[in-house]
Tab-separated table of C-alpha atoms in Angstrom:
chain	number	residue	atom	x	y	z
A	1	UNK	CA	-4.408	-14.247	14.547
A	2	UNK	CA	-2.574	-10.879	14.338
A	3	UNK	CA	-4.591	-7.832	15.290
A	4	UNK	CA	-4.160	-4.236	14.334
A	5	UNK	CA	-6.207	-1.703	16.704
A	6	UNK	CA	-6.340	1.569	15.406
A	7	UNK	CA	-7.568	5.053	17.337
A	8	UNK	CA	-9.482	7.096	16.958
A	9	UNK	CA	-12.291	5.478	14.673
A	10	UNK	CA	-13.334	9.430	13.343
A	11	UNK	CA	-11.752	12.629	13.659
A	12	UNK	CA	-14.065	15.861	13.137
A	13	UNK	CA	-11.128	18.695	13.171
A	14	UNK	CA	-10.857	22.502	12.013
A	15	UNK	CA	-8.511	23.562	8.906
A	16	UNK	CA	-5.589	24.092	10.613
A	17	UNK	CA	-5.548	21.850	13.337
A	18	UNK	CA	-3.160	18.842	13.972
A	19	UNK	CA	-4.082	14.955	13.690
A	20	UNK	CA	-2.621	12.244	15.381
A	21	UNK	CA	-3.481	8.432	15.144
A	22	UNK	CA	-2.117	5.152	15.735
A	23	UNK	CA	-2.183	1.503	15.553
A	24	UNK	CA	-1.242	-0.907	18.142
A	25	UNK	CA	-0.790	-4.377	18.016
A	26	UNK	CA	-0.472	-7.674	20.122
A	27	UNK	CA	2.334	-9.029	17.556
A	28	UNK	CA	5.195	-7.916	16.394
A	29	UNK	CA	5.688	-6.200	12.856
A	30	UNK	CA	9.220	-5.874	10.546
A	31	UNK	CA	6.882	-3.309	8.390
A	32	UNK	CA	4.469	-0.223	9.085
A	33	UNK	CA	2.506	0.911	6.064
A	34	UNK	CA	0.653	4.180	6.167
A	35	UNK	CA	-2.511	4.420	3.578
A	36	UNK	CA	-5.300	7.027	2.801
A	37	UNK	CA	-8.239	6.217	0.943
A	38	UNK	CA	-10.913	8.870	-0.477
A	39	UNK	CA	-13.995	7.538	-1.096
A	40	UNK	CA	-14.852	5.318	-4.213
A	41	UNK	CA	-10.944	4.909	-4.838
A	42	UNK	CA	-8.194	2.618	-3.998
A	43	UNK	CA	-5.910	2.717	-0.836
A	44	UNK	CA	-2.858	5.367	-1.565
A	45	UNK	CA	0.432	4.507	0.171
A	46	UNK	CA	1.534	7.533	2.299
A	47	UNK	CA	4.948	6.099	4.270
A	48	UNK	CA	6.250	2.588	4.892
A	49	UNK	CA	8.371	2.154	7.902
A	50	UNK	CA	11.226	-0.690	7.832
A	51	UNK	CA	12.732	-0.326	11.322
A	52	UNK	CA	12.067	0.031	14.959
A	53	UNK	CA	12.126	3.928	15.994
A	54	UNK	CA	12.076	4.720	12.523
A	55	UNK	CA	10.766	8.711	11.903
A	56	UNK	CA	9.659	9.510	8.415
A	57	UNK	CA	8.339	12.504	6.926
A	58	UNK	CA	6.496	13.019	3.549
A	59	UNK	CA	5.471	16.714	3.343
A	60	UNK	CA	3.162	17.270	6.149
A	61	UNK	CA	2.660	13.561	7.778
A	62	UNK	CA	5.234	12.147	9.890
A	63	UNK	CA	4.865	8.641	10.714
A	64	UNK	CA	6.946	6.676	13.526
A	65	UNK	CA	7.698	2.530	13.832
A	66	UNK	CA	7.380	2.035	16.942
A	67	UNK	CA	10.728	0.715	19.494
A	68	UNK	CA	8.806	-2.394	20.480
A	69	UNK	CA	7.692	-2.974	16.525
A	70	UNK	CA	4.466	-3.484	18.104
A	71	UNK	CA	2.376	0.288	17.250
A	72	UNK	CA	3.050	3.215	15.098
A	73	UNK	CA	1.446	6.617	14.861
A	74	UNK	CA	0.921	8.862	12.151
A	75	UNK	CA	0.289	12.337	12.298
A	76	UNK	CA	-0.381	15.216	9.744
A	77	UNK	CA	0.263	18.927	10.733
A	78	UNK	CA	-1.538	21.881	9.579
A	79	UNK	CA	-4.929	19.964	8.006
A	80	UNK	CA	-6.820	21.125	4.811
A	81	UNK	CA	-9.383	20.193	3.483
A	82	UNK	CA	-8.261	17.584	1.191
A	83	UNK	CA	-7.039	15.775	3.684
A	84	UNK	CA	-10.413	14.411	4.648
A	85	UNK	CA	-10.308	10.751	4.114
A	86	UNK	CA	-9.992	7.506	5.426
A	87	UNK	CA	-6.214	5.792	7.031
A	88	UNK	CA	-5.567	2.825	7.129
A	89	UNK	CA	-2.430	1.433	8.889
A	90	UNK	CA	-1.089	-2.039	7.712
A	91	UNK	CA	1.638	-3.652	9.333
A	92	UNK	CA	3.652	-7.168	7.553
A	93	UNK	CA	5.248	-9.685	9.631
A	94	UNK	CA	8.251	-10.349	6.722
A	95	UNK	CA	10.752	-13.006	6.574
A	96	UNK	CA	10.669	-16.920	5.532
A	97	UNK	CA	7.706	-16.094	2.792
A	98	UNK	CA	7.099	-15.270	-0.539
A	99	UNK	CA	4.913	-12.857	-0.214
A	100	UNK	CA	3.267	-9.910	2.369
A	101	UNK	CA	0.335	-10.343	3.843
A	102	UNK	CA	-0.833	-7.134	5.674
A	103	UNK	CA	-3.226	-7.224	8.503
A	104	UNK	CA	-4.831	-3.797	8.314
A	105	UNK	CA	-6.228	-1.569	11.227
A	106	UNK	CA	-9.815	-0.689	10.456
A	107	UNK	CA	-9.194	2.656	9.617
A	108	UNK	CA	-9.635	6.344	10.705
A	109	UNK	CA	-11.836	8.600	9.068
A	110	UNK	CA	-10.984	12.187	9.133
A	111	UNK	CA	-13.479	15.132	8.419
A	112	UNK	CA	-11.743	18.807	8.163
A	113	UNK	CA	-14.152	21.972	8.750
A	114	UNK	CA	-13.183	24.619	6.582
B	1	UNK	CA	7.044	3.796	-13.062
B	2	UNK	CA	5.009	0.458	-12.451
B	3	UNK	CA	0.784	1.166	-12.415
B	4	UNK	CA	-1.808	-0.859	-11.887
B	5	UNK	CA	-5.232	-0.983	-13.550
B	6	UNK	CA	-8.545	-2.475	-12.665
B	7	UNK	CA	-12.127	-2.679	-14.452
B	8	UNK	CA	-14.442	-2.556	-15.037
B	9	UNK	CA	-14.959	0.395	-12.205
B	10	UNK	CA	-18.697	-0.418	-11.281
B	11	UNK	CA	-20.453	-2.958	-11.967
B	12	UNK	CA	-24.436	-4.118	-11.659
B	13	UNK	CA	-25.211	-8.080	-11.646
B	14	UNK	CA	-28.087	-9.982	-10.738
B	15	UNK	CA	-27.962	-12.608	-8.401
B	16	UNK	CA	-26.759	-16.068	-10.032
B	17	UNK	CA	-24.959	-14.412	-12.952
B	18	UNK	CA	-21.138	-14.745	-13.374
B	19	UNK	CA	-18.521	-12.601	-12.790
B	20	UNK	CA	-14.849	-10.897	-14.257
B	21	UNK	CA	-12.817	-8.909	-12.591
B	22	UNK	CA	-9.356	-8.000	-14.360
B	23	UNK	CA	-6.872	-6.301	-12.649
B	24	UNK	CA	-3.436	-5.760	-14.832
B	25	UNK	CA	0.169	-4.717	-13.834
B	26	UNK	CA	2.488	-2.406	-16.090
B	27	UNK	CA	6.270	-1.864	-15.262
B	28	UNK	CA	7.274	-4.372	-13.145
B	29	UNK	CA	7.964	-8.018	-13.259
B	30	UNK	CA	7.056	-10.978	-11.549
B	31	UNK	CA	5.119	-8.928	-8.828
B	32	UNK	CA	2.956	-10.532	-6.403
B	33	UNK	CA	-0.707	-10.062	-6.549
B	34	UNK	CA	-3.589	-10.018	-4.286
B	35	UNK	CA	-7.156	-9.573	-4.096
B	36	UNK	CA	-9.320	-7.715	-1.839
B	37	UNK	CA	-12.850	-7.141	-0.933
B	38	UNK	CA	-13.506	-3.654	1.330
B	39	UNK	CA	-17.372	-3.468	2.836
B	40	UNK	CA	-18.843	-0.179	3.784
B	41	UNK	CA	-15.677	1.821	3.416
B	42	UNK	CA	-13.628	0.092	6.090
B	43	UNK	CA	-11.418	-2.762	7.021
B	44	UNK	CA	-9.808	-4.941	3.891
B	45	UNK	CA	-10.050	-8.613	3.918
B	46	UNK	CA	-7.210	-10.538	1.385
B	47	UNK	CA	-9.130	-12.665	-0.482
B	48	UNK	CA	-6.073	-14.050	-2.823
B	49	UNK	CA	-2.730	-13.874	-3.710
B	50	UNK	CA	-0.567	-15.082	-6.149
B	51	UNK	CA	3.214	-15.139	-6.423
B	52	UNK	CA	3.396	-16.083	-10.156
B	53	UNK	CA	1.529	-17.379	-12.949
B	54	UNK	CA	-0.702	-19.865	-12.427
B	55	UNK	CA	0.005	-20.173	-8.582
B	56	UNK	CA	-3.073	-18.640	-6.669
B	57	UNK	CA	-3.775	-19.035	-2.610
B	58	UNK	CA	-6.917	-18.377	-1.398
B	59	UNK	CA	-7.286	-16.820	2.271
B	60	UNK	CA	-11.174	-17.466	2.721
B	61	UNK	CA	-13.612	-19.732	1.931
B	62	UNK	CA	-16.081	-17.624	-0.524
B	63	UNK	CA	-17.818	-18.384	-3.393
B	64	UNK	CA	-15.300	-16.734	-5.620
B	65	UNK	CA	-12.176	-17.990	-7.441
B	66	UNK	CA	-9.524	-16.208	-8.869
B	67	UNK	CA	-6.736	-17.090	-11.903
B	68	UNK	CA	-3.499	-15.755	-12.948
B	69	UNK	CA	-3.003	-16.418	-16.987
B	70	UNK	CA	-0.248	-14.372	-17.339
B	71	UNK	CA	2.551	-12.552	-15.157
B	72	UNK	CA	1.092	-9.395	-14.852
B	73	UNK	CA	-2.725	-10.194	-15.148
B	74	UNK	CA	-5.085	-11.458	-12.175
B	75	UNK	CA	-8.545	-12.222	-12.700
B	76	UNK	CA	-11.137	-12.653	-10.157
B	77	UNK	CA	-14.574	-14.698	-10.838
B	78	UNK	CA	-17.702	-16.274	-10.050
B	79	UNK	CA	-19.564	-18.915	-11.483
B	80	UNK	CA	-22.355	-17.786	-9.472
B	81	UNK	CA	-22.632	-14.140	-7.816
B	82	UNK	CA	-24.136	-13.531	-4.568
B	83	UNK	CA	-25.857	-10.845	-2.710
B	84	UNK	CA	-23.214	-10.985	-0.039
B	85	UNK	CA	-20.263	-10.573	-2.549
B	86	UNK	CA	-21.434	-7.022	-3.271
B	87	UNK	CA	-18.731	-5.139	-1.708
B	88	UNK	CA	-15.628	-3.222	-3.546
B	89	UNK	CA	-12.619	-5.171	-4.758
B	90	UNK	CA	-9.526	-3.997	-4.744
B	91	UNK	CA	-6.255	-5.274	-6.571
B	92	UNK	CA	-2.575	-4.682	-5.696
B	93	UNK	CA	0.712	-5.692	-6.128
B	94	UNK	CA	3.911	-5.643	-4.328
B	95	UNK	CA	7.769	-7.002	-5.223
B	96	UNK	CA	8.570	-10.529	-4.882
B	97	UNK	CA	9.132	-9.686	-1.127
B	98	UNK	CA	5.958	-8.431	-0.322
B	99	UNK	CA	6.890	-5.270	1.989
B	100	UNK	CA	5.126	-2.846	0.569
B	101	UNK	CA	1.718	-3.113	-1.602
B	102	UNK	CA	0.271	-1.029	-3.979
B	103	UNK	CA	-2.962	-0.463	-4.548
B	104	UNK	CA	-5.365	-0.336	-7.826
B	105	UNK	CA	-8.353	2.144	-7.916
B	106	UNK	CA	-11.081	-0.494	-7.537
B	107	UNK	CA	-14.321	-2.292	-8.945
B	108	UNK	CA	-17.376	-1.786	-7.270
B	109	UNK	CA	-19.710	-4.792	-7.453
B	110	UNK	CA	-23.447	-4.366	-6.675
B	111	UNK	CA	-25.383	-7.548	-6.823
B	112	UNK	CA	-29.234	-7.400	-6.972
């Protein structure tokens, strides 16, 4: 079955500071999904990605679909505090069904130091 | 704007007793549903989905079942609760297409 590896597993950064991570997988993906989750909550949906060497933005996180539709990165510039959490990326293999079934990376958890 | 609702939020059962989940859908149509369990904070496994009423898939064998009664309602059960189905469920819903998913804010199930 499908695979989504995601790296790093934890990220312990400083206010400030830059975060990049990304998911890689064996089989192609039409769709990226970017998600954060705080704790005792539901996944929030950050960016969705619909095409190979896509670049999207959404305030400070910038998320890329990777050219070979096979890994996609997010990263978020100048963390705070709230950004601690956990991201998840998803990816969909679309076409010929009725409905999406994401395989999800196993997440990143991300501590900020104030 | 479409939102979606789950509860109850947390929830205490004793082994053997039965179980509701509701999960409900407001300002869209038609959406397709799905059902998932999260353990200790990471990784999501789909449980079930449904692509209208009455039409449920299940993705695992498990020891829980789940209906669809009406277009924007999706219920998840037991008959008989486990101390491995502790865990936290999750509900979402995406368009008839299924690209992107949305995601409700959860039930947390501790059986004892």
């Amino acid at each position: 079955g499908q695979q989504l590896n995601q790296s790093p597993q934890s990220m312990f950064i400083q206010e400030g500071e830059d975060v990049s991570m990304n998911c890689t997988s064996s089989s192609i993906f039409n769709t990226w999904l970017w998600y954060k989750q705080d704790p005792g909550e539901g996944p929030v949906l950050l960016i969705a990605l619909y095409k190979a060497g896509e670049l999207t933005s959404n305030g400070r996180l910038t998320a890329q679909f990777g050219i070979t539709r096979k890994d996609s990165f997010l990263n978020i510039s100048a963390s705070i505090p709230s950004d601690v959490g956990i991201y998840f990326c998803a990816g969909l293999v679309a076409g010929g069904t009725s409905y999406g079934k994401l395989t999800f990376g196993q997440g990143t958890i991300l501590t900020v130091h104030p | 704007s479409q939102t979606i609702h789950q509860w109850p939020a947390t929830l205490v059962q004793p082994v053997g007793s039965p179980l509701s989940l509701e999960c409900t859908v407001e300002g869209t149509s038609n959406p397709n549903l799905y059902w998932y369990r999260q353990a200790a904070g990471r990784g999501l496994q789909l449980l079930f989905y449904s692509v209208g009423i009455g039409q449920i898939s299940s993705e695992v064998p498990q020891n829980l079942s789940a209906s669809r009664p009406q277009d924007r309602q999706f219920i998840l059960s037991s008959k008989k609760l486990l101390l491995s189905d502790s865990g936290f469920y999750l509900c979402a819903w995406s368009g008839t297409h299924g690209e992107t998913q949305y995601f409700g804010p959860g039930t947390r199930l501790l059986v004892l």
